[in-house]
């Protein structure tokens, strides 16, 4: 059974993440979407809220599960018996950070490979930070996130 871990902050999950999850789920027997619990990232949504949104939008994918982790990613992946870490690559600007992370993770744990999927060109410009900014300012986010995530963003940013 080949298990891959797709780690990230997912604050919140976008359609770009979902595209990577759908394609990753076809490549591996099981895929765990692992939400980082690291509070230093100051996420807008709690880990519980982020996991709940991911669970809802991946409910149609039987070999995908959602979990959270703290500490080193390679320790978590090792404890789960994963063979790969999955990451999406959008533009060339992602490369340096992703390359650095992949090399550090390889240094820390030789047994685990980082597998990159190119983001669909529809989503190369998309990230959670931009989606939050547009949502906060009342812009249209229908093509960026699922209806459930849109609703959660609107609830989060609604004015009292
Ligand atoms: O979605 P993000 O914020 O780009 O995800 C980054 C993440 C969570 C994958 C990365 O910060 C991470 O792996 N954090 C766990 C701590 C760790 O293992 N650090 C060493 C590898 S760089």
XYZ file of N, CA, C and O and ligand atoms in Angstrom, residues 6-11 17 34-38 41 69-75 85-87 90 97-98 100-102 104-105 108 128, ligand 1:
154
model
N 0.151 14.754 1.675
C 0.090 16.085 1.039
C -0.002 17.109 2.178
O -1.090 17.333 2.727
N 1.142 17.704 2.567
C 1.139 18.600 3.731
C 0.905 20.042 3.329
O 1.202 20.443 2.194
N 0.394 20.824 4.250
C 0.243 22.249 3.956
C -0.500 22.961 5.060
O -0.938 22.346 6.047
N -0.645 24.270 4.862
C -1.375 25.088 5.830
C -2.874 25.072 5.507
O -3.714 25.043 6.401
N -3.197 25.115 4.235
C -4.597 25.005 3.764
C -5.513 25.996 4.492
O -6.525 25.600 5.081
N -5.133 27.265 4.435
C -5.877 28.293 5.199
C -6.560 29.286 4.273
O -6.156 30.453 4.228
N -5.450 23.501 -4.593
C -5.124 22.355 -3.726
C -5.948 21.125 -4.130
O -5.427 20.013 -4.197
N -2.417 16.483 5.126
C -1.954 16.726 6.499
C -1.847 18.228 6.751
O -1.020 18.922 6.152
N -2.687 18.689 7.650
C -2.765 20.119 7.962
C -1.779 20.435 9.072
O -1.802 19.794 10.127
N -0.905 21.428 8.834
C 0.050 21.784 9.882
C -0.658 22.516 11.017
O -1.523 23.355 10.798
N -0.233 22.158 12.212
C -0.806 22.743 13.420
C 0.000 23.929 13.909
O -0.275 24.451 14.977
N 1.004 24.327 13.126
C 1.965 25.340 13.574
C 1.299 26.706 13.750
O 0.958 27.369 12.775
N 2.192 30.333 12.028
C 1.731 30.788 10.704
C 0.520 31.716 10.831
O 0.046 32.243 9.833
N -0.825 17.594 11.822
C 0.458 17.210 12.417
C 1.136 18.441 12.994
O 0.856 19.568 12.596
N 2.015 18.186 13.985
C 2.886 19.255 14.456
C 4.297 18.660 14.498
O 4.459 17.449 14.427
N 5.284 19.505 14.582
C 6.663 19.003 14.558
C 7.130 18.794 13.130
O 6.559 19.356 12.186
N 8.162 17.975 12.999
C 8.756 17.782 11.673
C 7.861 16.933 10.770
O 7.365 15.875 11.180
N 7.742 17.394 9.549
C 6.929 16.668 8.572
C 7.456 15.254 8.338
O 6.682 14.300 8.247
N 8.786 15.117 8.238
C 9.327 13.775 7.949
C 9.063 12.806 9.105
O 8.893 11.609 8.883
N 9.020 13.339 10.347
C 8.715 12.459 11.490
C 7.272 11.969 11.398
O 6.976 10.797 11.622
N 6.041 12.471 -0.122
C 5.417 13.751 0.208
C 4.976 14.352 -1.112
O 5.747 14.347 -2.073
N 3.773 14.838 -1.166
C 3.248 15.412 -2.406
C 3.183 16.921 -2.263
O 2.707 17.437 -1.240
N 3.668 17.645 -3.274
C 3.562 19.107 -3.273
C 3.185 19.565 -4.674
O 3.561 18.941 -5.673
N 3.417 25.747 -8.772
C 2.687 26.657 -9.657
C 3.682 27.340 -10.589
O 4.026 26.821 -11.632
N 11.702 27.724 -2.870
C 11.206 27.289 -1.560
C 10.945 25.786 -1.548
O 11.338 25.070 -0.608
N 10.321 25.301 -2.593
C 9.985 23.872 -2.654
C 11.243 23.012 -2.758
O 11.331 21.940 -2.151
N 14.220 23.825 -1.652
C 14.871 23.862 -0.344
C 14.189 22.877 0.616
O 14.845 22.098 1.294
N 12.859 22.911 0.659
C 12.136 22.007 1.560
C 12.390 20.551 1.204
O 12.605 19.713 2.078
N 12.364 20.254 -0.100
C 12.560 18.864 -0.533
C 13.961 18.380 -0.155
O 14.138 17.243 0.301
N 15.915 19.590 2.312
C 15.993 19.458 3.775
C 15.308 18.160 4.208
O 15.849 17.386 4.996
N 14.145 17.915 3.658
C 13.418 16.695 4.033
C 14.187 15.441 3.624
O 14.190 14.442 4.341
N 16.912 14.949 6.113
C 16.389 14.476 7.401
C 15.907 13.029 7.326
O 15.927 12.318 8.312
N -3.891 30.744 -1.061
C -4.865 30.987 0.011
C -4.830 32.444 0.465
O -5.872 33.015 0.822
O 1.136 25.223 2.575
P 2.492 25.600 3.072
O 2.391 26.662 4.138
O 3.421 25.985 1.957
O 3.094 24.281 3.774
C 4.359 24.307 4.382
C 4.605 23.030 5.197
C 3.520 22.826 6.257
C 4.609 21.832 4.294
C 6.003 23.192 5.870
O 6.037 24.382 6.592
C 6.350 22.033 6.801
O 6.678 20.967 6.370
N 6.275 22.275 8.126
C 6.575 21.280 9.134
C 7.917 21.566 9.810
C 9.064 20.924 9.067
O 9.112 19.729 8.870
N 10.031 21.747 8.642
C 11.218 21.264 7.934
C 10.981 21.112 6.432
S 11.200 22.624 5.602
